[in-house]
Amino acid sequence: MQIDEIDQTLLTLLRENARRPVADLARRLGLARTTVQARIERLETSGVISGYTLRISAQARPPLQATVLISIEPRSGPEVLARLRGLPGVEVVHTTSGRFDLLAQVVAQTTTELDETIDRIGEARGVRSSESLIHLATKLDRTGQ
């Protein structure tokens, strides 16, 4: 599906506030409300928009966040991922290129909880090594989370 400049702008506006009324979107885009509604439906039907979600403010998120860089043994990916899925503090896991194989985003309410989660990651069968980076302050966040 082709996404034109108007679709890109529409997606940006919806990313900022998915509950923004179609009439407001139409006004901002300089289009008829029915045209904007049709574009939204086309983006949803084609899978470009896969859903809408709740964004939790920083006040409601756990106060501690860390990135854990993980190096794993060859062919141990599925086993390590299964372990990471079982840890409630692990929110996101990405595969990476370079020195580390996985990048895990971890959250915790306390330093003790964070320490325990990081320890569980390091103890997982197939994990060769890990390096943790505790987030201090967010200076830029375009994800809208």
CSV table of C-alpha atoms in Angstrom, one decimal:
chain,number,residue,atom,x,y,z
A,1,MET,CA,0.0,0.0,0.0
A,2,GLN,CA,1.3,3.4,-0.9
A,3,ILE,CA,1.4,5.9,2.0
A,4,ASP,CA,1.5,9.5,0.8
A,5,GLU,CA,2.5,12.7,2.6
A,6,ILE,CA,-1.1,13.3,3.8
A,7,ASP,CA,-1.2,9.7,5.3
A,8,GLN,CA,2.2,10.4,7.0
A,9,THR,CA,0.8,13.6,8.6
A,10,LEU,CA,-2.4,11.8,9.6
A,11,LEU,CA,-0.3,9.1,11.3
A,12,THR,CA,1.8,11.7,13.1
A,13,LEU,CA,-1.4,13.4,14.4
A,14,LEU,CA,-2.9,10.1,15.5
A,15,ARG,CA,0.4,9.1,17.2
A,16,GLU,CA,0.2,12.3,19.2
A,17,ASN,CA,-3.4,11.7,20.2
A,18,ALA,CA,-5.3,8.7,18.8
A,19,ARG,CA,-8.5,10.0,20.3
A,20,ARG,CA,-8.4,13.3,18.4
A,21,PRO,CA,-11.8,13.8,16.7
A,22,VAL,CA,-11.9,13.3,12.9
A,23,ALA,CA,-13.3,16.8,12.5
A,24,ASP,CA,-10.1,18.2,14.2
A,25,LEU,CA,-7.9,15.9,12.0
A,26,ALA,CA,-9.7,17.1,8.9
A,27,ARG,CA,-9.3,20.8,9.9
A,28,ARG,CA,-5.6,20.3,10.5
A,29,LEU,CA,-5.1,18.4,7.2
A,30,GLY,CA,-7.3,20.8,5.2
A,31,LEU,CA,-9.5,17.9,4.0
A,32,ALA,CA,-13.2,17.0,4.3
A,33,ARG,CA,-14.1,14.9,7.4
A,34,THR,CA,-15.4,12.1,5.2
A,35,THR,CA,-12.0,12.0,3.3
A,36,VAL,CA,-10.1,11.7,6.6
A,37,GLN,CA,-12.4,9.0,7.9
A,38,ALA,CA,-11.9,7.1,4.6
A,39,ARG,CA,-8.1,7.4,4.9
A,40,ILE,CA,-8.2,6.2,8.5
A,41,GLU,CA,-10.3,3.2,7.5
A,42,ARG,CA,-8.0,2.4,4.6
A,43,LEU,CA,-5.0,2.6,6.9
A,44,GLU,CA,-6.7,0.3,9.4
A,45,THR,CA,-7.9,-2.2,6.7
A,46,SER,CA,-4.4,-2.4,5.1
A,47,GLY,CA,-2.8,-3.0,8.5
A,48,VAL,CA,-0.8,0.2,8.6
A,49,ILE,CA,-2.7,1.1,11.7
A,50,SER,CA,-2.8,-2.2,13.7
A,51,GLY,CA,-4.6,-0.8,16.7
A,52,TYR,CA,-4.9,1.9,19.3
A,53,THR,CA,-3.5,1.7,22.8
A,54,LEU,CA,-3.3,3.4,26.1
A,55,ARG,CA,-0.3,5.5,26.9
A,56,ILE,CA,0.6,5.5,30.6
A,57,SER,CA,2.2,8.7,32.0
A,58,ALA,CA,5.6,8.7,33.6
A,59,GLN,CA,3.8,9.0,37.0
A,60,ALA,CA,2.2,5.6,36.6
A,61,ARG,CA,5.2,3.7,35.2
A,62,PRO,CA,7.7,2.0,37.4
A,63,PRO,CA,10.3,4.5,38.6
A,64,LEU,CA,13.3,2.5,37.5
A,65,GLN,CA,14.2,1.5,34.0
A,66,ALA,CA,17.2,-0.2,32.6
A,67,THR,CA,18.5,-1.6,29.3
A,68,VAL,CA,20.3,-4.9,29.6
A,69,LEU,CA,22.6,-5.9,26.8
A,70,ILE,CA,22.9,-9.7,26.6
A,71,SER,CA,25.4,-11.9,24.9
A,72,ILE,CA,24.2,-15.5,24.4
A,73,GLU,CA,25.7,-18.9,23.5
A,74,PRO,CA,25.2,-20.1,19.9
A,75,ARG,CA,21.7,-21.6,19.3
A,76,SER,CA,20.5,-20.7,22.8
A,77,GLY,CA,18.2,-17.9,21.6
A,78,PRO,CA,14.8,-19.7,22.1
A,79,GLU,CA,15.7,-20.9,25.6
A,80,VAL,CA,17.0,-17.5,26.7
A,81,LEU,CA,13.9,-15.8,25.2
A,82,ALA,CA,11.6,-18.2,27.1
A,83,ARG,CA,13.4,-17.2,30.4
A,84,LEU,CA,13.1,-13.5,29.6
A,85,ARG,CA,9.4,-13.9,28.9
A,86,GLY,CA,9.0,-15.4,32.3
A,87,LEU,CA,10.5,-12.4,34.1
A,88,PRO,CA,7.7,-9.8,34.8
A,89,GLY,CA,10.1,-6.8,34.8
A,90,VAL,CA,11.2,-7.5,31.2
A,91,GLU,CA,9.0,-5.4,29.0
A,92,VAL,CA,10.7,-5.6,25.5
A,93,VAL,CA,13.4,-7.7,24.0
A,94,HIS,CA,15.2,-6.9,20.7
A,95,THR,CA,17.8,-8.9,18.7
A,96,THR,CA,20.8,-6.8,17.8
A,97,SER,CA,23.9,-6.8,15.7
A,98,GLY,CA,27.4,-6.3,17.1
A,99,ARG,CA,28.9,-7.3,20.4
A,100,PHE,CA,25.6,-8.2,22.0
A,101,ASP,CA,22.8,-10.5,20.8
A,102,LEU,CA,19.8,-9.2,22.7
A,103,LEU,CA,18.7,-5.9,24.2
A,104,ALA,CA,16.1,-6.1,27.0
A,105,GLN,CA,14.2,-3.2,28.4
A,106,VAL,CA,13.6,-3.8,32.1
A,107,VAL,CA,11.4,-1.9,34.7
A,108,ALA,CA,11.2,-2.1,38.5
A,109,GLN,CA,9.7,-0.5,41.5
A,110,THR,CA,12.8,-0.7,43.6
A,111,THR,CA,16.5,-1.1,43.2
A,112,THR,CA,16.3,-4.5,44.9
A,113,GLU,CA,13.7,-5.6,42.4
A,114,LEU,CA,15.8,-4.3,39.5
A,115,ASP,CA,18.9,-6.0,40.9
A,116,GLU,CA,17.0,-9.3,41.2
A,117,THR,CA,15.7,-9.1,37.6
A,118,ILE,CA,19.1,-8.4,36.2
A,119,ASP,CA,20.5,-11.3,38.3
A,120,ARG,CA,17.9,-13.6,36.8
A,121,ILE,CA,18.8,-12.5,33.3
A,122,GLY,CA,22.5,-13.2,34.0
A,123,GLU,CA,21.7,-16.6,35.5
A,124,ALA,CA,19.6,-17.8,32.6
A,125,ARG,CA,21.0,-20.9,30.8
A,126,GLY,CA,22.6,-19.8,27.5
A,127,VAL,CA,23.5,-16.3,28.7
A,128,ARG,CA,27.2,-15.7,28.2
A,129,SER,CA,27.4,-12.2,29.6
A,130,SER,CA,25.3,-9.1,30.2
A,131,GLU,CA,25.8,-5.4,30.7
A,132,SER,CA,23.2,-3.2,32.4
A,133,LEU,CA,22.5,0.5,31.8
A,134,ILE,CA,20.2,2.1,34.3
A,135,HIS,CA,18.2,5.0,32.8
A,136,LEU,CA,18.7,8.2,34.6
A,137,ALA,CA,16.6,10.8,32.7
A,138,THR,CA,14.7,10.8,29.4
A,139,LYS,CA,15.9,13.7,27.2
A,140,LEU,CA,14.0,12.7,24.0
A,141,ASP,CA,11.1,10.3,23.5
A,142,ARG,CA,9.4,10.2,20.1
A,143,THR,CA,7.7,6.9,20.8
A,144,GLY,CA,4.9,8.6,22.7
A,145,GLN,CA,5.1,6.1,25.6
